[in-house]
mmCIF file of C-alpha atoms in Angstrom:
data_model
loop_
_atom_site.group_PDB
_atom_site.id
_atom_site.type_symbol
_atom_site.label_atom_id
_atom_site.label_comp_id
_atom_site.label_asym_id
_atom_site.label_seq_id
_atom_site.Cartn_x
_atom_site.Cartn_y
_atom_site.Cartn_z
ATOM 1 C CA UNK A 1 -18.026 -121.680 52.616
ATOM 2 C CA UNK A 2 -18.060 -124.122 49.709
ATOM 3 C CA UNK A 3 -14.822 -125.028 47.865
ATOM 4 C CA UNK A 4 -15.980 -123.018 44.847
ATOM 5 C CA UNK A 5 -16.790 -119.937 46.942
ATOM 6 C CA UNK A 6 -13.393 -120.258 48.603
ATOM 7 C CA UNK A 7 -11.724 -120.459 45.187
ATOM 8 C CA UNK A 8 -13.591 -117.385 43.985
ATOM 9 C CA UNK A 9 -12.728 -115.422 47.125
ATOM 10 C CA UNK A 10 -9.078 -116.392 46.818
ATOM 11 C CA UNK A 11 -8.989 -115.332 43.176
ATOM 12 C CA UNK A 12 -10.639 -111.984 43.929
ATOM 13 C CA UNK A 13 -8.185 -111.395 46.775
ATOM 14 C CA UNK A 14 -5.317 -112.105 44.379
ATOM 15 C CA UNK A 15 -6.987 -109.943 41.730
ATOM 16 C CA UNK A 16 -7.198 -106.895 43.955
ATOM 17 C CA UNK A 17 -4.523 -107.104 46.620
ATOM 18 C CA UNK A 18 -1.583 -108.733 44.900
ATOM 19 C CA UNK A 19 -1.978 -107.248 41.399
ATOM 20 C CA UNK A 20 -1.471 -103.515 40.726
ATOM 21 C CA UNK A 21 -4.658 -101.507 40.353
ATOM 22 C CA UNK A 22 -4.207 -99.071 37.529
ATOM 23 C CA UNK A 23 -6.370 -96.213 36.248
ATOM 24 C CA UNK A 24 -5.228 -95.835 32.642
ATOM 25 C CA UNK A 25 -5.114 -92.299 31.271
ATOM 26 C CA UNK A 26 -4.446 -92.939 27.596
ATOM 27 C CA UNK A 27 -4.816 -95.571 24.910
ATOM 28 C CA UNK A 28 -1.592 -97.540 25.003
ATOM 29 C CA UNK A 29 0.436 -98.360 21.946
ATOM 30 C CA UNK A 30 2.261 -101.582 22.615
ATOM 31 C CA UNK A 31 4.086 -101.708 19.326
ATOM 32 C CA UNK A 32 5.478 -104.898 17.863
ATOM 33 C CA UNK A 33 8.315 -104.456 15.359
ATOM 34 C CA UNK A 34 7.195 -102.710 12.181
ATOM 35 C CA UNK A 35 3.653 -101.882 13.284
ATOM 36 C CA UNK A 36 1.633 -101.013 10.161
ATOM 37 C CA UNK A 37 -0.314 -97.776 9.896
ATOM 38 C CA UNK A 38 -3.591 -97.027 8.169
ATOM 39 C CA UNK A 39 -3.824 -94.108 5.748
ATOM 40 C CA UNK A 40 -7.526 -93.201 5.389
ATOM 41 C CA UNK A 41 -9.011 -91.547 2.312
ATOM 42 C CA UNK A 42 -11.825 -89.012 2.283
ATOM 43 C CA UNK A 43 -15.140 -90.603 3.423
ATOM 44 C CA UNK A 44 -17.725 -91.387 0.730
ATOM 45 C CA UNK A 45 -21.411 -90.787 1.598
ATOM 46 C CA UNK A 46 -23.678 -93.847 1.539
ATOM 47 C CA UNK A 47 -27.446 -94.208 1.561
ATOM 48 C CA UNK A 48 -29.115 -94.060 4.958
ATOM 49 C CA UNK A 49 -29.358 -97.293 6.886
ATOM 50 C CA UNK A 50 -32.694 -99.122 6.932
ATOM 51 C CA UNK A 51 -32.037 -100.695 10.369
ATOM 52 C CA UNK A 52 -33.787 -103.833 9.157
ATOM 53 C CA UNK A 53 -31.660 -106.481 10.896
ATOM 54 C CA UNK A 54 -32.547 -108.302 14.096
ATOM 55 C CA UNK A 55 -30.095 -108.495 16.961
ATOM 56 C CA UNK A 56 -28.454 -111.910 17.246
ATOM 57 C CA UNK A 57 -26.852 -112.298 20.642
ATOM 58 C CA UNK A 58 -26.064 -115.987 20.199
ATOM 59 C CA UNK A 59 -23.442 -115.792 17.437
ATOM 60 C CA UNK A 60 -22.391 -119.259 16.247
ATOM 61 C CA UNK A 61 -20.149 -120.121 13.295
ATOM 62 C CA UNK A 62 -18.643 -123.250 11.767
ATOM 63 C CA UNK A 63 -15.144 -123.511 10.446
ATOM 64 C CA UNK A 64 -12.591 -125.968 9.089
ATOM 65 C CA UNK A 65 -8.888 -126.051 8.375
ATOM 66 C CA UNK A 66 -9.400 -124.005 5.183
ATOM 67 C CA UNK A 67 -10.982 -120.989 6.828
ATOM 68 C CA UNK A 68 -8.479 -121.157 9.663
ATOM 69 C CA UNK A 69 -5.867 -119.984 7.157
ATOM 70 C CA UNK A 70 -7.854 -116.898 6.210
ATOM 71 C CA UNK A 71 -5.563 -114.885 8.451
ATOM 72 C CA UNK A 72 -2.779 -115.167 5.873
ATOM 73 C CA UNK A 73 -4.115 -112.229 3.863
ATOM 74 C CA UNK A 74 -2.542 -110.398 0.999
ATOM 75 C CA UNK A 75 -2.080 -106.640 1.278
ATOM 76 C CA UNK A 76 -4.897 -105.842 -1.183
ATOM 77 C CA UNK A 77 -7.347 -107.993 0.751
ATOM 78 C CA UNK A 78 -6.266 -106.435 4.040
ATOM 79 C CA UNK A 79 -6.764 -102.962 2.586
ATOM 80 C CA UNK A 80 -10.316 -103.811 1.528
ATOM 81 C CA UNK A 81 -11.342 -105.470 4.790
ATOM 82 C CA UNK A 82 -9.832 -102.735 6.948
ATOM 83 C CA UNK A 83 -11.849 -100.063 5.181
ATOM 84 C CA UNK A 84 -14.681 -99.107 7.478
ATOM 85 C CA UNK A 85 -18.200 -97.801 7.640
ATOM 86 C CA UNK A 86 -19.320 -95.035 9.985
ATOM 87 C CA UNK A 87 -22.906 -94.789 11.188
ATOM 88 C CA UNK A 88 -23.988 -91.426 12.597
ATOM 89 C CA UNK A 89 -26.756 -90.764 15.125
ATOM 90 C CA UNK A 90 -29.064 -89.358 12.421
ATOM 91 C CA UNK A 91 -28.876 -92.612 10.421
ATOM 92 C CA UNK A 92 -26.495 -91.346 7.735
ATOM 93 C CA UNK A 93 -23.454 -93.419 6.759
ATOM 94 C CA UNK A 94 -20.056 -93.003 5.145
ATOM 95 C CA UNK A 95 -17.464 -95.440 3.796
ATOM 96 C CA UNK A 96 -13.768 -94.751 4.380
ATOM 97 C CA UNK A 97 -11.244 -96.682 2.313
ATOM 98 C CA UNK A 98 -7.682 -97.027 3.567
ATOM 99 C CA UNK A 99 -4.173 -97.806 2.438
ATOM 100 C CA UNK A 100 -1.815 -99.858 4.559
ATOM 101 C CA UNK A 101 1.758 -98.708 5.100
ATOM 102 C CA UNK A 102 4.500 -100.767 6.707
ATOM 103 C CA UNK A 103 7.156 -99.046 8.820
ATOM 104 C CA UNK A 104 9.831 -100.892 6.877
ATOM 105 C CA UNK A 105 8.442 -102.704 3.826
ATOM 106 C CA UNK A 106 9.806 -106.165 3.293
ATOM 107 C CA UNK A 107 11.055 -106.575 6.829
ATOM 108 C CA UNK A 108 9.571 -108.214 9.872
ATOM 109 C CA UNK A 109 6.705 -110.672 10.202
ATOM 110 C CA UNK A 110 3.360 -110.455 8.431
ATOM 111 C CA UNK A 111 0.898 -108.131 10.178
ATOM 112 C CA UNK A 112 -1.281 -111.200 10.724
ATOM 113 C CA UNK A 113 1.461 -113.622 11.722
ATOM 114 C CA UNK A 114 1.248 -115.219 15.134
ATOM 115 C CA UNK A 115 4.764 -115.876 16.444
ATOM 116 C CA UNK A 116 5.514 -119.368 17.574
ATOM 117 C CA UNK A 117 2.121 -120.882 16.741
ATOM 118 C CA UNK A 118 0.666 -123.000 13.971
ATOM 119 C CA UNK A 119 -1.881 -121.968 11.338
ATOM 120 C CA UNK A 120 -4.814 -122.787 13.589
ATOM 121 C CA UNK A 121 -6.134 -124.690 16.586
ATOM 122 C CA UNK A 122 -5.687 -128.398 16.917
ATOM 123 C CA UNK A 123 -8.594 -130.544 18.092
ATOM 124 C CA UNK A 124 -8.315 -131.825 21.627
ATOM 125 C CA UNK A 125 -9.737 -135.079 22.847
ATOM 126 C CA UNK A 126 -11.405 -136.038 26.073
ATOM 127 C CA UNK A 127 -13.517 -132.897 26.702
ATOM 128 C CA UNK A 128 -17.191 -133.611 27.100
ATOM 129 C CA UNK A 129 -19.571 -130.850 26.152
ATOM 130 C CA UNK A 130 -22.284 -130.369 28.783
ATOM 131 C CA UNK A 131 -24.118 -127.331 27.460
ATOM 132 C CA UNK A 132 -23.243 -124.956 24.656
ATOM 133 C CA UNK A 133 -20.944 -122.210 25.940
ATOM 134 C CA UNK A 134 -20.826 -123.769 29.415
ATOM 135 C CA UNK A 135 -18.073 -126.371 29.842
ATOM 136 C CA UNK A 136 -18.394 -128.711 32.800
ATOM 137 C CA UNK A 137 -19.123 -126.927 36.099
ATOM 138 C CA UNK A 138 -20.112 -123.295 35.587
ATOM 139 C CA UNK A 139 -17.004 -121.243 36.402
ATOM 140 C CA UNK A 140 -18.635 -117.797 36.292
ATOM 141 C CA UNK A 141 -19.424 -115.685 39.311
ATOM 142 C CA UNK A 142 -21.271 -112.428 39.849
ATOM 143 C CA UNK A 143 -19.514 -109.199 40.720
ATOM 144 C CA UNK A 144 -21.463 -107.503 43.490
ATOM 145 C CA UNK A 145 -20.985 -104.632 45.917
ATOM 146 C CA UNK A 146 -19.543 -101.167 45.481
ATOM 147 C CA UNK A 147 -16.002 -102.327 46.208
ATOM 148 C CA UNK A 148 -15.966 -104.505 43.108
ATOM 149 C CA UNK A 149 -18.441 -102.855 40.713
ATOM 150 C CA UNK A 150 -16.653 -99.516 40.882
ATOM 151 C CA UNK A 151 -13.116 -100.932 40.911
ATOM 152 C CA UNK A 152 -10.886 -101.425 37.905
ATOM 153 C CA UNK A 153 -11.040 -103.578 35.803
ATOM 154 C CA UNK A 154 -14.708 -104.485 36.435
ATOM 155 C CA UNK A 155 -15.726 -100.830 36.145
ATOM 156 C CA UNK A 156 -14.636 -100.827 32.481
ATOM 157 C CA UNK A 157 -17.472 -103.210 31.473
ATOM 158 C CA UNK A 158 -20.598 -101.509 30.109
ATOM 159 C CA UNK A 159 -23.908 -102.647 28.682
ATOM 160 C CA UNK A 160 -24.948 -102.095 25.066
ATOM 161 C CA UNK A 161 -28.629 -101.303 24.532
ATOM 162 C CA UNK A 162 -28.954 -104.065 21.921
ATOM 163 C CA UNK A 163 -28.305 -106.632 24.662
ATOM 164 C CA UNK A 164 -24.527 -107.062 24.462
ATOM 165 C CA UNK A 165 -21.520 -105.983 26.499
ATOM 166 C CA UNK A 166 -18.763 -103.481 25.728
ATOM 167 C CA UNK A 167 -15.508 -102.307 27.271
ATOM 168 C CA UNK A 168 -14.351 -98.719 27.816
ATOM 169 C CA UNK A 169 -11.124 -98.047 25.872
ATOM 170 C CA UNK A 170 -10.973 -94.242 26.115
ATOM 171 C CA UNK A 171 -12.903 -91.391 27.732
ATOM 172 C CA UNK A 172 -15.409 -91.509 24.875
ATOM 173 C CA UNK A 173 -15.055 -94.896 23.179
ATOM 174 C CA UNK A 174 -16.473 -98.364 23.752
ATOM 175 C CA UNK A 175 -15.256 -101.503 21.997
ATOM 176 C CA UNK A 176 -17.831 -104.234 21.351
ATOM 177 C CA UNK A 177 -18.702 -107.003 18.888
ATOM 178 C CA UNK A 178 -19.848 -106.010 15.386
ATOM 179 C CA UNK A 179 -22.723 -108.502 15.411
ATOM 180 C CA UNK A 180 -24.235 -106.551 18.319
ATOM 181 C CA UNK A 181 -24.970 -103.641 15.952
ATOM 182 C CA UNK A 182 -24.816 -105.131 12.427
ATOM 183 C CA UNK A 183 -25.742 -108.551 11.014
ATOM 184 C CA UNK A 184 -23.278 -108.391 8.112
ATOM 185 C CA UNK A 185 -25.868 -106.920 5.762
ATOM 186 C CA UNK A 186 -27.585 -104.097 7.638
ATOM 187 C CA UNK A 187 -27.619 -102.421 11.035
ATOM 188 C CA UNK A 188 -29.867 -103.950 13.670
ATOM 189 C CA UNK A 189 -33.021 -102.104 14.600
ATOM 190 C CA UNK A 190 -31.651 -101.249 18.040
ATOM 191 C CA UNK A 191 -28.686 -99.417 16.495
ATOM 192 C CA UNK A 192 -31.022 -96.590 15.433
ATOM 193 C CA UNK A 193 -30.813 -95.085 18.932
ATOM 194 C CA UNK A 194 -27.836 -96.934 20.313
ATOM 195 C CA UNK A 195 -26.946 -96.364 23.957
ATOM 196 C CA UNK A 196 -24.255 -97.478 26.388
ATOM 197 C CA UNK A 197 -25.183 -98.371 29.971
ATOM 198 C CA UNK A 198 -23.036 -97.686 33.048
ATOM 199 C CA UNK A 199 -23.778 -99.687 36.194
ATOM 200 C CA UNK A 200 -24.695 -97.611 39.230
ATOM 201 C CA UNK A 201 -24.285 -99.577 42.498
ATOM 202 C CA UNK A 202 -27.353 -99.636 44.789
ATOM 203 C CA UNK A 203 -25.667 -97.630 47.542
ATOM 204 C CA UNK A 204 -25.287 -94.686 45.152
ATOM 205 C CA UNK A 205 -29.016 -94.683 44.472
ATOM 206 C CA UNK A 206 -30.088 -93.696 47.958
ATOM 207 C CA UNK A 207 -33.541 -92.157 48.283
ATOM 208 C CA UNK A 208 -34.446 -90.002 51.280
ATOM 209 C CA UNK A 209 -31.237 -91.026 52.937
ATOM 210 C CA UNK A 210 -32.067 -94.734 52.775
ATOM 211 C CA UNK A 211 -29.591 -97.096 51.153
ATOM 212 C CA UNK A 212 -30.964 -99.758 48.866
ATOM 213 C CA UNK A 213 -27.991 -102.107 49.100
ATOM 214 C CA UNK A 214 -30.167 -105.196 48.706
ATOM 215 C CA UNK A 215 -31.310 -104.161 45.241
ATOM 216 C CA UNK A 216 -29.509 -104.828 42.005
ATOM 217 C CA UNK A 217 -27.437 -102.092 40.363
ATOM 218 C CA UNK A 218 -29.201 -99.552 38.207
ATOM 219 C CA UNK A 219 -28.007 -98.476 34.772
ATOM 220 C CA UNK A 220 -27.286 -94.944 33.577
ATOM 221 C CA UNK A 221 -27.586 -94.768 29.781
ATOM 222 C CA UNK A 222 -25.488 -92.564 27.482
ATOM 223 C CA UNK A 223 -26.231 -91.911 23.812
ATOM 224 C CA UNK A 224 -23.829 -93.009 21.062
ATOM 225 C CA UNK A 225 -22.648 -90.345 18.620
ATOM 226 C CA UNK A 226 -21.285 -92.655 15.932
ATOM 227 C CA UNK A 227 -20.495 -96.297 15.296
ATOM 228 C CA UNK A 228 -17.663 -97.740 13.234
ATOM 229 C CA UNK A 229 -17.624 -101.245 11.741
ATOM 230 C CA UNK A 230 -14.828 -102.761 9.604
ATOM 231 C CA UNK A 231 -15.662 -103.621 5.994
ATOM 232 C CA UNK A 232 -14.380 -107.121 6.706
ATOM 233 C CA UNK A 233 -17.558 -107.698 8.698
ATOM 234 C CA UNK A 234 -19.968 -106.150 6.177
ATOM 235 C CA UNK A 235 -19.953 -109.016 3.710
ATOM 236 C CA UNK A 236 -23.456 -110.441 4.160
ATOM 237 C CA UNK A 237 -24.573 -113.275 6.479
ATOM 238 C CA UNK A 238 -23.316 -115.997 4.135
ATOM 239 C CA UNK A 239 -19.797 -114.616 4.585
ATOM 240 C CA UNK A 240 -20.102 -113.976 8.327
ATOM 241 C CA UNK A 241 -16.744 -114.510 9.965
ATOM 242 C CA UNK A 242 -15.589 -113.920 13.484
ATOM 243 C CA UNK A 243 -12.286 -112.531 12.215
ATOM 244 C CA UNK A 244 -13.701 -108.982 11.991
ATOM 245 C CA UNK A 245 -16.421 -109.165 14.631
ATOM 246 C CA UNK A 246 -15.639 -105.882 16.370
ATOM 247 C CA UNK A 247 -17.013 -102.333 16.362
ATOM 248 C CA UNK A 248 -16.212 -99.071 18.099
ATOM 249 C CA UNK A 249 -18.866 -96.788 19.607
ATOM 250 C CA UNK A 250 -18.197 -93.108 20.279
ATOM 251 C CA UNK A 251 -20.206 -91.499 23.063
ATOM 252 C CA UNK A 252 -21.708 -88.034 22.760
ATOM 253 C CA UNK A 253 -20.029 -86.968 25.994
ATOM 254 C CA UNK A 254 -16.944 -88.242 27.829
ATOM 255 C CA UNK A 255 -17.422 -90.430 30.888
ATOM 256 C CA UNK A 256 -15.475 -90.218 34.143
ATOM 257 C CA UNK A 257 -14.675 -93.855 34.703
ATOM 258 C CA UNK A 258 -11.354 -95.629 34.292
ATOM 259 C CA UNK A 259 -10.918 -97.386 30.988
ATOM 260 C CA UNK A 260 -8.731 -100.231 29.820
ATOM 261 C CA UNK A 261 -5.884 -99.773 27.396
ATOM 262 C CA UNK A 262 -5.460 -101.825 24.232
ATOM 263 C CA UNK A 263 -2.595 -104.039 23.167
ATOM 264 C CA UNK A 264 -1.751 -106.122 20.148
ATOM 265 C CA UNK A 265 -2.567 -109.651 21.299
ATOM 266 C CA UNK A 266 0.631 -111.550 22.054
ATOM 267 C CA UNK A 267 0.950 -115.303 21.869
ATOM 268 C CA UNK A 268 -0.632 -116.988 24.871
ATOM 269 C CA UNK A 269 2.894 -117.971 25.914
ATOM 270 C CA UNK A 270 3.515 -114.265 26.574
ATOM 271 C CA UNK A 271 0.425 -113.777 28.759
ATOM 272 C CA UNK A 272 0.821 -114.047 32.510
ATOM 273 C CA UNK A 273 -0.413 -117.523 33.388
ATOM 274 C CA UNK A 274 -1.486 -117.982 29.733
ATOM 275 C CA UNK A 275 -4.910 -116.850 30.940
ATOM 276 C CA UNK A 276 -7.549 -114.473 29.670
ATOM 277 C CA UNK A 277 -10.315 -112.712 31.600
ATOM 278 C CA UNK A 278 -13.538 -110.913 30.719
ATOM 279 C CA UNK A 279 -16.657 -109.545 32.389
ATOM 280 C CA UNK A 280 -20.031 -109.305 30.698
ATOM 281 C CA UNK A 281 -23.793 -109.172 31.107
ATOM 282 C CA UNK A 282 -24.770 -112.789 30.434
ATOM 283 C CA UNK A 283 -28.461 -113.143 29.605
ATOM 284 C CA UNK A 284 -29.087 -115.917 32.126
ATOM 285 C CA UNK A 285 -28.077 -113.609 35.000
ATOM 286 C CA UNK A 286 -30.077 -110.431 34.280
ATOM 287 C CA UNK A 287 -28.908 -107.249 35.935
ATOM 288 C CA UNK A 288 -25.632 -108.797 37.078
ATOM 289 C CA UNK A 289 -22.067 -108.303 35.925
ATOM 290 C CA UNK A 290 -20.480 -111.734 35.452
ATOM 291 C CA UNK A 291 -16.726 -112.337 35.547
ATOM 292 C CA UNK A 292 -14.750 -115.365 34.349
ATOM 293 C CA UNK A 293 -11.196 -116.401 33.527
ATOM 294 C CA UNK A 294 -9.616 -119.424 31.867
ATOM 295 C CA UNK A 295 -6.498 -120.518 29.976
ATOM 296 C CA UNK A 296 -6.136 -120.026 26.245
ATOM 297 C CA UNK A 297 -6.711 -123.391 24.587
ATOM 298 C CA UNK A 298 -5.540 -122.614 21.055
ATOM 299 C CA UNK A 299 -5.104 -119.594 18.783
ATOM 300 C CA UNK A 300 -5.050 -118.723 15.114
ATOM 301 C CA UNK A 301 -3.915 -115.547 13.387
ATOM 302 C CA UNK A 302 -7.216 -113.792 14.124
ATOM 303 C CA UNK A 303 -8.949 -115.736 16.883
ATOM 304 C CA UNK A 304 -8.403 -116.856 20.461
ATOM 305 C CA UNK A 305 -9.981 -120.232 21.272
ATOM 306 C CA UNK A 306 -10.912 -120.999 24.866
ATOM 307 C CA UNK A 307 -13.461 -122.638 27.138
ATOM 308 C CA UNK A 308 -14.362 -119.678 29.366
ATOM 309 C CA UNK A 309 -17.992 -120.198 30.379
ATOM 310 C CA UNK A 310 -20.261 -117.636 28.722
ATOM 311 C CA UNK A 311 -23.845 -117.128 27.651
ATOM 312 C CA UNK A 312 -25.537 -114.793 25.131
ATOM 313 C CA UNK A 313 -25.174 -111.202 26.256
ATOM 314 C CA UNK A 314 -21.467 -111.578 26.990
ATOM 315 C CA UNK A 315 -20.715 -110.858 23.305
ATOM 316 C CA UNK A 316 -18.597 -107.728 22.969
ATOM 317 C CA UNK A 317 -16.862 -108.142 26.325
ATOM 318 C CA UNK A 318 -13.296 -106.898 26.388
ATOM 319 C CA UNK A 319 -11.004 -109.931 26.669
ATOM 320 C CA UNK A 320 -7.909 -108.956 28.609
ATOM 321 C CA UNK A 321 -4.743 -110.504 29.919
ATOM 322 C CA UNK A 322 -1.738 -109.371 31.876
ATOM 323 C CA UNK A 323 0.776 -108.216 29.258
ATOM 324 C CA UNK A 324 4.350 -107.167 29.943
ATOM 325 C CA UNK A 325 4.831 -103.424 29.348
ATOM 326 C CA UNK A 326 8.455 -102.610 28.482
ATOM 327 C CA UNK A 327 7.987 -98.904 29.176
ATOM 328 C CA UNK A 328 6.598 -99.407 32.684
ATOM 329 C CA UNK A 329 8.643 -102.568 33.254
ATOM 330 C CA UNK A 330 5.726 -104.426 34.779
ATOM 331 C CA UNK A 331 2.696 -106.547 33.906
ATOM 332 C CA UNK A 332 -0.442 -104.637 32.988
ATOM 333 C CA UNK A 333 -3.995 -105.681 32.243
ATOM 334 C CA UNK A 334 -4.782 -104.785 28.646
ATOM 335 C CA UNK A 335 -7.545 -105.602 26.196
ATOM 336 C CA UNK A 336 -6.202 -108.066 23.640
ATOM 337 C CA UNK A 337 -9.479 -109.222 22.094
ATOM 338 C CA UNK A 338 -13.270 -109.004 21.918
ATOM 339 C CA UNK A 339 -15.475 -111.920 22.922
ATOM 340 C CA UNK A 340 -17.483 -112.957 19.875
ATOM 341 C CA UNK A 341 -19.346 -116.212 20.490
ATOM 342 C CA UNK A 342 -19.162 -119.895 19.743
ATOM 343 C CA UNK A 343 -17.488 -121.821 16.940
ATOM 344 C CA UNK A 344 -17.608 -125.432 15.809
ATOM 345 C CA UNK A 345 -14.371 -126.617 14.214
ATOM 346 C CA UNK A 346 -14.149 -129.579 11.875
ATOM 347 C CA UNK A 347 -10.581 -130.802 11.522
ATOM 348 C CA UNK A 348 -9.731 -134.190 10.029
ATOM 349 C CA UNK A 349 -13.394 -135.203 10.287
ATOM 350 C CA UNK A 350 -13.608 -134.404 14.003
ATOM 351 C CA UNK A 351 -15.885 -131.699 15.444
ATOM 352 C CA UNK A 352 -14.710 -129.609 18.390
ATOM 353 C CA UNK A 353 -16.388 -126.599 19.948
ATOM 354 C CA UNK A 354 -14.879 -123.491 21.491
ATOM 355 C CA UNK A 355 -15.862 -120.105 22.772
ATOM 356 C CA UNK A 356 -14.010 -117.575 20.647
ATOM 357 C CA UNK A 357 -12.582 -114.073 20.935
ATOM 358 C CA UNK A 358 -11.344 -111.882 18.091
ATOM 359 C CA UNK A 359 -7.672 -111.164 18.696
ATOM 360 C CA UNK A 360 -6.341 -107.640 18.193
ATOM 361 C CA UNK A 361 -3.746 -107.999 15.446
ATOM 362 C CA UNK A 362 -1.289 -105.199 14.561
ATOM 363 C CA UNK A 363 -3.528 -104.018 11.680
ATOM 364 C CA UNK A 364 -6.666 -104.141 13.783
ATOM 365 C CA UNK A 365 -4.852 -102.251 16.511
ATOM 366 C CA UNK A 366 -3.823 -99.577 14.003
ATOM 367 C CA UNK A 367 -7.416 -99.315 12.782
ATOM 368 C CA UNK A 368 -8.995 -99.078 16.247
ATOM 369 C CA UNK A 369 -6.331 -96.622 17.340
ATOM 370 C CA UNK A 370 -7.174 -94.395 14.379
ATOM 371 C CA UNK A 371 -10.878 -94.628 15.226
ATOM 372 C CA UNK A 372 -10.112 -93.455 18.757
ATOM 373 C CA UNK A 373 -7.647 -90.667 17.976
ATOM 374 C CA UNK A 374 -8.774 -89.563 14.518
ATOM 375 C CA UNK A 375 -5.116 -89.044 13.660
ATOM 376 C CA UNK A 376 -2.958 -91.902 12.414
ATOM 377 C CA UNK A 377 0.201 -90.182 13.668
ATOM 378 C CA UNK A 378 -0.944 -90.756 17.264
ATOM 379 C CA UNK A 379 -0.870 -94.470 16.536
ATOM 380 C CA UNK A 380 2.723 -94.533 15.279
ATOM 381 C CA UNK A 381 4.606 -93.213 18.283
ATOM 382 C CA UNK A 382 5.055 -95.092 21.562
#
């Protein structure tokens, strides 16, 4: 066994034997003080989508110190960007505008504030870039076999028919990246008949009593009933920003698999080991579920910067960490972000590159929670 295989085996053993294995039964509400709520207005009908955009799995942006401060939004701007568009299976669309209410106006931190951190990431020296999205030795490894593919949390990862990844966050909802279904101007062609794929291990696809364990997993596809994208993303390609690169898909029928609960993303200092994890369907390993983990390098109000190895296709993966749950009095794995892609940062004339996840802020949590429940009151109570 090579040193890397030994390291992987040790990590998997730790992942499954020493950490609690949980089957969540509801979307969690890990409320920070004064969690805001969204008050939606009646939806306004829009023209039918043309589905003229092309899927872009390799999402790359450039940023500087100015755009890093975009997280410090005023209430009016937040209200506009947290409005959302709903795409239905028949191609019709609606726009829902929202108001934002604070639990106690004038008290507590800004909904976008990141406790204990600066306004954005600081460039680090001494890291040599080998290949875009892969940093140094490739730290990813495939998840294989029934014991892993069907076990939580790997079982929460699903494929999106446009080529991306998603994560199950309720019995009928999948969280993914917005750019997997919309290019900022129009829905991608593949969103016309959007589907979500569930991996079926080879041993469950026995034919005539013969197991096909040597074959790769098959995929069972489920149709999407409706798709929701925040207005902050629908600004046109010239305004494309990772800050709102997330979307929620609602399935026509509920699934029977465990799903992962959501949490407002804490500071990396409050994550167990300051590490994040995510599993996705990277394009360079077709048919395989690929898992990785790494420490958080830096963070801004809306983004998590890291060097987890990833390739196109991993976009939309649910980024999770072990977060302390006061109610259960233990550490739990919860989705705190959505893997978006790659970003070049120019700070003080120096370029640095990161792989980036959209962090779930209190307002984004309130919005996604409303999308899941359809009732804002369910997102107010613990």
